[in-house]
């Protein structure tokens, strides 16, 4: 058991490193702060997406491969939150420079001598990101056998299965910075982010897999229900 746990961590960490390096080197023309910031953020998004698709794939597949990979959801979630935490620290230190009002879209106006709203979308997207990080930290902290014993099986399962909330918050936060943040009327609009279409494909892929797995589960349960009803009718 311990060897399997160590192996999962090593493999997941290696995968996270490959994803990080891939998105980092796609943006060599960016400033170092933004390269590191986005690389950690995108790596976190990719790891959450992988965790989201393992369950549906295991239900849709007739083989045992994806069922064997299900335990990796725990490590994928943990390293996704680690990457998101580093992403947040880089934003705080490098982008808003510990001016927490700037994190929520405010800038100090020297003539008015007060903070004024400057980027509404930036502030709202960061609120969503903070909510996602807080929820993810709760999932990561409870992703262990000790928490399962302390919380009880039903409560622990309820918390861990609510990953759809984390996924929705992560998608909303990422979508803003991929599609909307730099569409500002008073500055030059940069070239479209190269990861926009991969993001769309990943999100649609998760939706399609989740929907297909839900339909398959519903059909299976409906078939069992019909079989049971037929058996009861025959006995009557």
mmCIF file of C-alpha atoms in Angstrom:
data_model
loop_
_atom_site.group_PDB
_atom_site.id
_atom_site.type_symbol
_atom_site.label_atom_id
_atom_site.label_comp_id
_atom_site.label_asym_id
_atom_site.label_seq_id
_atom_site.Cartn_x
_atom_site.Cartn_y
_atom_site.Cartn_z
ATOM 1 C CA UNK A 1 0.000 0.000 0.000
ATOM 2 C CA UNK A 2 2.753 2.453 0.892
ATOM 3 C CA UNK A 3 4.703 1.649 -2.270
ATOM 4 C CA UNK A 4 1.590 2.234 -4.383
ATOM 5 C CA UNK A 5 1.014 5.565 -2.612
ATOM 6 C CA UNK A 6 4.614 6.668 -3.260
ATOM 7 C CA UNK A 7 4.395 5.537 -6.882
ATOM 8 C CA UNK A 8 1.200 7.543 -7.455
ATOM 9 C CA UNK A 9 2.817 10.672 -6.029
ATOM 10 C CA UNK A 10 5.933 10.275 -8.162
ATOM 11 C CA UNK A 11 3.962 9.662 -11.365
ATOM 12 C CA UNK A 12 1.547 12.537 -10.695
ATOM 13 C CA UNK A 13 4.367 14.931 -9.843
ATOM 14 C CA UNK A 14 6.211 13.939 -13.032
ATOM 15 C CA UNK A 15 3.040 14.483 -15.079
ATOM 16 C CA UNK A 16 2.447 17.876 -13.446
ATOM 17 C CA UNK A 17 6.050 18.875 -14.223
ATOM 18 C CA UNK A 18 5.645 17.934 -17.894
ATOM 19 C CA UNK A 19 2.420 19.960 -18.181
ATOM 20 C CA UNK A 20 4.028 22.916 -16.412
ATOM 21 C CA UNK A 21 7.077 22.860 -18.693
ATOM 22 C CA UNK A 22 4.891 22.570 -21.787
ATOM 23 C CA UNK A 23 2.740 25.624 -21.060
ATOM 24 C CA UNK A 24 5.737 27.582 -19.739
ATOM 25 C CA UNK A 25 7.732 27.232 -22.966
ATOM 26 C CA UNK A 26 4.719 28.197 -25.069
ATOM 27 C CA UNK A 27 5.007 31.735 -23.676
ATOM 28 C CA UNK A 28 8.670 32.628 -23.806
ATOM 29 C CA UNK A 29 7.814 36.086 -25.152
ATOM 30 C CA UNK A 30 5.950 36.958 -21.928
ATOM 31 C CA UNK A 31 7.521 38.549 -18.870
ATOM 32 C CA UNK A 32 8.988 36.024 -16.373
ATOM 33 C CA UNK A 33 6.310 36.771 -13.775
ATOM 34 C CA UNK A 34 3.449 36.093 -16.180
ATOM 35 C CA UNK A 35 5.140 32.964 -17.567
ATOM 36 C CA UNK A 36 5.481 31.427 -14.108
ATOM 37 C CA UNK A 37 2.063 32.642 -13.043
ATOM 38 C CA UNK A 38 0.191 31.190 -16.015
ATOM 39 C CA UNK A 39 2.240 27.991 -16.150
ATOM 40 C CA UNK A 40 1.299 27.092 -12.574
ATOM 41 C CA UNK A 41 -2.306 28.162 -13.146
ATOM 42 C CA UNK A 42 -2.681 26.165 -16.368
ATOM 43 C CA UNK A 43 -0.994 23.121 -14.853
ATOM 44 C CA UNK A 44 -3.494 23.268 -11.980
ATOM 45 C CA UNK A 45 -6.403 23.476 -14.432
ATOM 46 C CA UNK A 46 -5.102 20.493 -16.437
ATOM 47 C CA UNK A 47 -4.686 18.347 -13.308
ATOM 48 C CA UNK A 48 -8.228 19.130 -12.143
ATOM 49 C CA UNK A 49 -9.517 18.248 -15.635
ATOM 50 C CA UNK A 50 -7.717 14.907 -15.523
ATOM 51 C CA UNK A 51 -9.215 14.159 -12.124
ATOM 52 C CA UNK A 52 -12.664 14.999 -13.500
ATOM 53 C CA UNK A 53 -12.465 12.592 -16.446
ATOM 54 C CA UNK A 54 -11.122 9.502 -14.685
ATOM 55 C CA UNK A 55 -14.482 8.704 -13.109
ATOM 56 C CA UNK A 56 -16.517 8.932 -16.339
ATOM 57 C CA UNK A 57 -13.871 7.011 -18.288
ATOM 58 C CA UNK A 58 -13.949 4.189 -15.744
ATOM 59 C CA UNK A 59 -17.752 3.960 -16.093
ATOM 60 C CA UNK A 60 -17.710 4.122 -19.899
ATOM 61 C CA UNK A 61 -14.838 1.689 -20.421
ATOM 62 C CA UNK A 62 -15.370 -2.057 -20.403
ATOM 63 C CA UNK A 63 -11.756 -2.716 -19.422
ATOM 64 C CA UNK A 64 -10.051 -2.307 -16.070
ATOM 65 C CA UNK A 65 -7.412 0.281 -17.031
ATOM 66 C CA UNK A 66 -9.313 3.391 -15.977
ATOM 67 C CA UNK A 67 -10.622 1.689 -12.847
ATOM 68 C CA UNK A 68 -7.028 1.075 -11.821
ATOM 69 C CA UNK A 69 -6.304 4.775 -12.380
ATOM 70 C CA UNK A 70 -9.125 5.985 -10.120
ATOM 71 C CA UNK A 71 -6.883 6.234 -7.011
ATOM 72 C CA UNK A 72 -4.821 8.841 -8.897
ATOM 73 C CA UNK A 73 -7.681 11.322 -8.489
ATOM 74 C CA UNK A 74 -6.472 12.015 -4.963
ATOM 75 C CA UNK A 75 -2.913 12.873 -6.039
ATOM 76 C CA UNK A 76 -4.119 14.838 -9.068
ATOM 77 C CA UNK A 77 -6.264 16.969 -6.786
ATOM 78 C CA UNK A 78 -3.488 17.506 -4.259
ATOM 79 C CA UNK A 79 -0.926 18.659 -6.829
ATOM 80 C CA UNK A 80 -3.548 20.779 -8.595
ATOM 81 C CA UNK A 81 -4.046 22.701 -5.346
ATOM 82 C CA UNK A 82 -0.285 22.945 -4.766
ATOM 83 C CA UNK A 83 0.094 24.465 -8.247
ATOM 84 C CA UNK A 84 -2.865 26.794 -7.659
ATOM 85 C CA UNK A 85 -1.336 27.932 -4.355
ATOM 86 C CA UNK A 86 1.976 28.798 -6.038
ATOM 87 C CA UNK A 87 0.000 30.533 -8.801
ATOM 88 C CA UNK A 88 -1.728 32.656 -6.140
ATOM 89 C CA UNK A 89 1.523 33.515 -4.359
ATOM 90 C CA UNK A 90 3.095 34.699 -7.630
ATOM 91 C CA UNK A 91 0.072 36.930 -8.306
ATOM 92 C CA UNK A 92 0.220 38.414 -4.818
ATOM 93 C CA UNK A 93 3.963 39.089 -4.930
ATOM 94 C CA UNK A 94 4.516 39.839 -8.608
ATOM 95 C CA UNK A 95 1.278 41.187 -10.078
ATOM 96 C CA UNK A 96 -0.539 43.078 -7.303
ATOM 97 C CA UNK A 97 2.628 43.388 -5.169
ATOM 98 C CA UNK A 98 0.797 42.693 -1.901
ATOM 99 C CA UNK A 99 -1.619 45.557 -2.533
ATOM 100 C CA UNK A 100 -4.744 43.547 -1.806
ATOM 101 C CA UNK A 101 -7.057 46.246 -3.143
ATOM 102 C CA UNK A 102 -5.495 45.732 -6.569
ATOM 103 C CA UNK A 103 -6.320 42.045 -6.314
ATOM 104 C CA UNK A 104 -9.998 43.014 -6.371
ATOM 105 C CA UNK A 105 -9.719 45.436 -9.282
ATOM 106 C CA UNK A 106 -9.010 48.688 -7.444
ATOM 107 C CA UNK A 107 -6.165 51.113 -8.167
ATOM 108 C CA UNK A 108 -4.987 54.045 -6.040
ATOM 109 C CA UNK A 109 -5.878 57.379 -7.654
ATOM 110 C CA UNK A 110 -3.199 59.939 -6.699
ATOM 111 C CA UNK A 111 -5.422 62.963 -7.363
ATOM 112 C CA UNK A 112 -8.396 61.624 -5.432
ATOM 113 C CA UNK A 113 -6.134 60.052 -2.807
ATOM 114 C CA UNK A 114 -8.312 56.969 -2.663
ATOM 115 C CA UNK A 115 -8.827 53.629 -4.356
ATOM 116 C CA UNK A 116 -11.166 53.537 -7.348
ATOM 117 C CA UNK A 117 -12.573 50.607 -9.275
ATOM 118 C CA UNK A 118 -10.398 50.101 -12.345
ATOM 119 C CA UNK A 119 -10.882 46.507 -13.515
ATOM 120 C CA UNK A 120 -14.230 45.042 -12.478
ATOM 121 C CA UNK A 121 -13.668 41.755 -14.315
ATOM 122 C CA UNK A 122 -10.216 41.279 -12.800
ATOM 123 C CA UNK A 123 -11.566 41.635 -9.279
ATOM 124 C CA UNK A 124 -14.547 39.342 -9.859
ATOM 125 C CA UNK A 125 -12.384 36.683 -11.553
ATOM 126 C CA UNK A 126 -9.992 36.758 -8.608
ATOM 127 C CA UNK A 127 -12.862 36.357 -6.141
ATOM 128 C CA UNK A 128 -13.869 33.239 -8.087
ATOM 129 C CA UNK A 129 -10.246 32.062 -8.028
ATOM 130 C CA UNK A 130 -9.993 32.577 -4.260
ATOM 131 C CA UNK A 131 -13.213 30.607 -3.761
ATOM 132 C CA UNK A 132 -11.835 27.805 -5.949
ATOM 133 C CA UNK A 133 -8.567 27.745 -4.001
ATOM 134 C CA UNK A 134 -10.371 27.716 -0.637
ATOM 135 C CA UNK A 135 -12.625 24.864 -1.739
ATOM 136 C CA UNK A 136 -9.691 23.002 -3.255
ATOM 137 C CA UNK A 137 -7.706 23.327 -0.030
ATOM 138 C CA UNK A 138 -10.617 21.800 1.856
ATOM 139 C CA UNK A 139 -10.654 18.874 -0.577
ATOM 140 C CA UNK A 140 -6.871 18.452 -0.407
ATOM 141 C CA UNK A 141 -6.764 18.584 3.400
ATOM 142 C CA UNK A 142 -9.450 15.907 3.663
ATOM 143 C CA UNK A 143 -7.962 13.683 0.919
ATOM 144 C CA UNK A 144 -6.512 11.156 3.339
ATOM 145 C CA UNK A 145 -7.565 8.108 5.314
ATOM 146 C CA UNK A 146 -7.374 9.945 8.666
ATOM 147 C CA UNK A 147 -9.940 12.542 7.538
ATOM 148 C CA UNK A 148 -12.148 9.742 6.249
ATOM 149 C CA UNK A 149 -12.131 8.093 9.675
ATOM 150 C CA UNK A 150 -12.698 11.377 11.549
ATOM 151 C CA UNK A 151 -15.488 12.660 9.309
ATOM 152 C CA UNK A 152 -17.184 9.349 8.734
ATOM 153 C CA UNK A 153 -17.667 7.663 5.400
ATOM 154 C CA UNK A 154 -20.874 9.488 4.374
ATOM 155 C CA UNK A 155 -19.651 13.038 5.172
ATOM 156 C CA UNK A 156 -16.216 12.413 3.685
ATOM 157 C CA UNK A 157 -17.727 10.989 0.484
ATOM 158 C CA UNK A 158 -20.104 13.947 0.186
ATOM 159 C CA UNK A 159 -17.211 16.425 0.441
ATOM 160 C CA UNK A 160 -14.992 14.579 -2.010
ATOM 161 C CA UNK A 161 -17.755 14.064 -4.571
ATOM 162 C CA UNK A 162 -18.520 17.779 -4.673
ATOM 163 C CA UNK A 163 -15.577 18.353 -7.010
ATOM 164 C CA UNK A 164 -18.013 19.731 -9.599
ATOM 165 C CA UNK A 165 -18.023 22.951 -7.579
ATOM 166 C CA UNK A 166 -14.231 23.183 -7.789
ATOM 167 C CA UNK A 167 -14.344 22.385 -11.511
ATOM 168 C CA UNK A 168 -16.972 25.059 -12.247
ATOM 169 C CA UNK A 169 -15.064 27.723 -10.310
ATOM 170 C CA UNK A 170 -11.793 26.752 -11.987
ATOM 171 C CA UNK A 171 -13.337 26.923 -15.474
ATOM 172 C CA UNK A 172 -14.884 30.349 -14.810
ATOM 173 C CA UNK A 173 -11.643 31.781 -13.406
ATOM 174 C CA UNK A 174 -9.494 30.407 -16.238
ATOM 175 C CA UNK A 175 -11.945 31.451 -18.966
ATOM 176 C CA UNK A 176 -11.801 35.090 -17.877
ATOM 177 C CA UNK A 177 -8.026 35.322 -18.183
ATOM 178 C CA UNK A 178 -7.926 33.371 -21.442
ATOM 179 C CA UNK A 179 -10.667 35.315 -23.238
ATOM 180 C CA UNK A 180 -11.604 38.557 -21.510
ATOM 181 C CA UNK A 181 -8.973 40.195 -19.318
ATOM 182 C CA UNK A 182 -6.893 41.760 -22.067
ATOM 183 C CA UNK A 183 -9.867 43.026 -24.138
ATOM 184 C CA UNK A 184 -9.491 46.519 -22.748
ATOM 185 C CA UNK A 185 -10.500 49.549 -24.787
ATOM 186 C CA UNK A 186 -7.701 51.816 -23.564
ATOM 187 C CA UNK A 187 -4.754 49.570 -24.425
ATOM 188 C CA UNK A 188 -3.589 47.459 -27.330
ATOM 189 C CA UNK A 189 -5.270 44.078 -27.533
ATOM 190 C CA UNK A 190 -2.650 41.287 -27.588
ATOM 191 C CA UNK A 191 -2.743 38.305 -29.906
ATOM 192 C CA UNK A 192 -5.225 35.575 -28.853
ATOM 193 C CA UNK A 193 -3.873 33.238 -26.209
ATOM 194 C CA UNK A 194 -2.595 30.054 -27.872
ATOM 195 C CA UNK A 195 -4.324 27.934 -25.233
ATOM 196 C CA UNK A 196 -7.846 29.216 -25.867
ATOM 197 C CA UNK A 197 -8.893 26.352 -28.155
ATOM 198 C CA UNK A 198 -7.234 23.621 -26.036
ATOM 199 C CA UNK A 199 -9.158 25.046 -23.066
ATOM 200 C CA UNK A 200 -12.462 24.893 -24.969
ATOM 201 C CA UNK A 201 -11.763 21.334 -26.135
ATOM 202 C CA UNK A 202 -10.892 20.187 -22.608
ATOM 203 C CA UNK A 203 -13.998 21.747 -21.069
ATOM 204 C CA UNK A 204 -16.267 20.301 -23.758
ATOM 205 C CA UNK A 205 -14.530 16.941 -23.406
ATOM 206 C CA UNK A 206 -15.220 16.853 -19.673
ATOM 207 C CA UNK A 207 -18.871 17.785 -20.267
ATOM 208 C CA UNK A 208 -19.311 15.119 -22.964
ATOM 209 C CA UNK A 209 -17.681 12.387 -20.871
ATOM 210 C CA UNK A 210 -19.626 13.299 -17.738
ATOM 211 C CA UNK A 211 -22.892 13.357 -19.691
ATOM 212 C CA UNK A 212 -22.193 10.056 -21.465
ATOM 213 C CA UNK A 213 -21.261 8.360 -18.188
ATOM 214 C CA UNK A 214 -24.415 9.693 -16.503
ATOM 215 C CA UNK A 215 -26.600 8.442 -19.365
ATOM 216 C CA UNK A 216 -24.944 5.013 -19.234
ATOM 217 C CA UNK A 217 -25.455 4.809 -15.475
ATOM 218 C CA UNK A 218 -29.091 5.876 -15.840
ATOM 219 C CA UNK A 219 -29.734 3.242 -18.533
ATOM 220 C CA UNK A 220 -28.123 0.547 -16.387
ATOM 221 C CA UNK A 221 -30.223 1.474 -13.363
ATOM 222 C CA UNK A 222 -33.343 1.724 -15.510
ATOM 223 C CA UNK A 223 -32.640 -1.736 -16.931
ATOM 224 C CA UNK A 224 -32.281 -3.186 -13.458
ATOM 225 C CA UNK A 225 -35.500 -1.519 -12.368
ATOM 226 C CA UNK A 226 -37.388 -2.876 -15.374
ATOM 227 C CA UNK A 227 -35.968 -6.354 -14.766
ATOM 228 C CA UNK A 228 -37.052 -6.212 -11.148
ATOM 229 C CA UNK A 229 -40.554 -5.027 -12.093
ATOM 230 C CA UNK A 230 -40.888 -7.842 -14.657
ATOM 231 C CA UNK A 231 -39.788 -10.399 -12.075
ATOM 232 C CA UNK A 232 -42.354 -9.134 -9.573
ATOM 233 C CA UNK A 233 -45.076 -9.240 -12.249
ATOM 234 C CA UNK A 234 -44.193 -12.834 -13.117
ATOM 235 C CA UNK A 235 -44.331 -13.871 -9.452
ATOM 236 C CA UNK A 236 -47.713 -12.213 -9.061
#
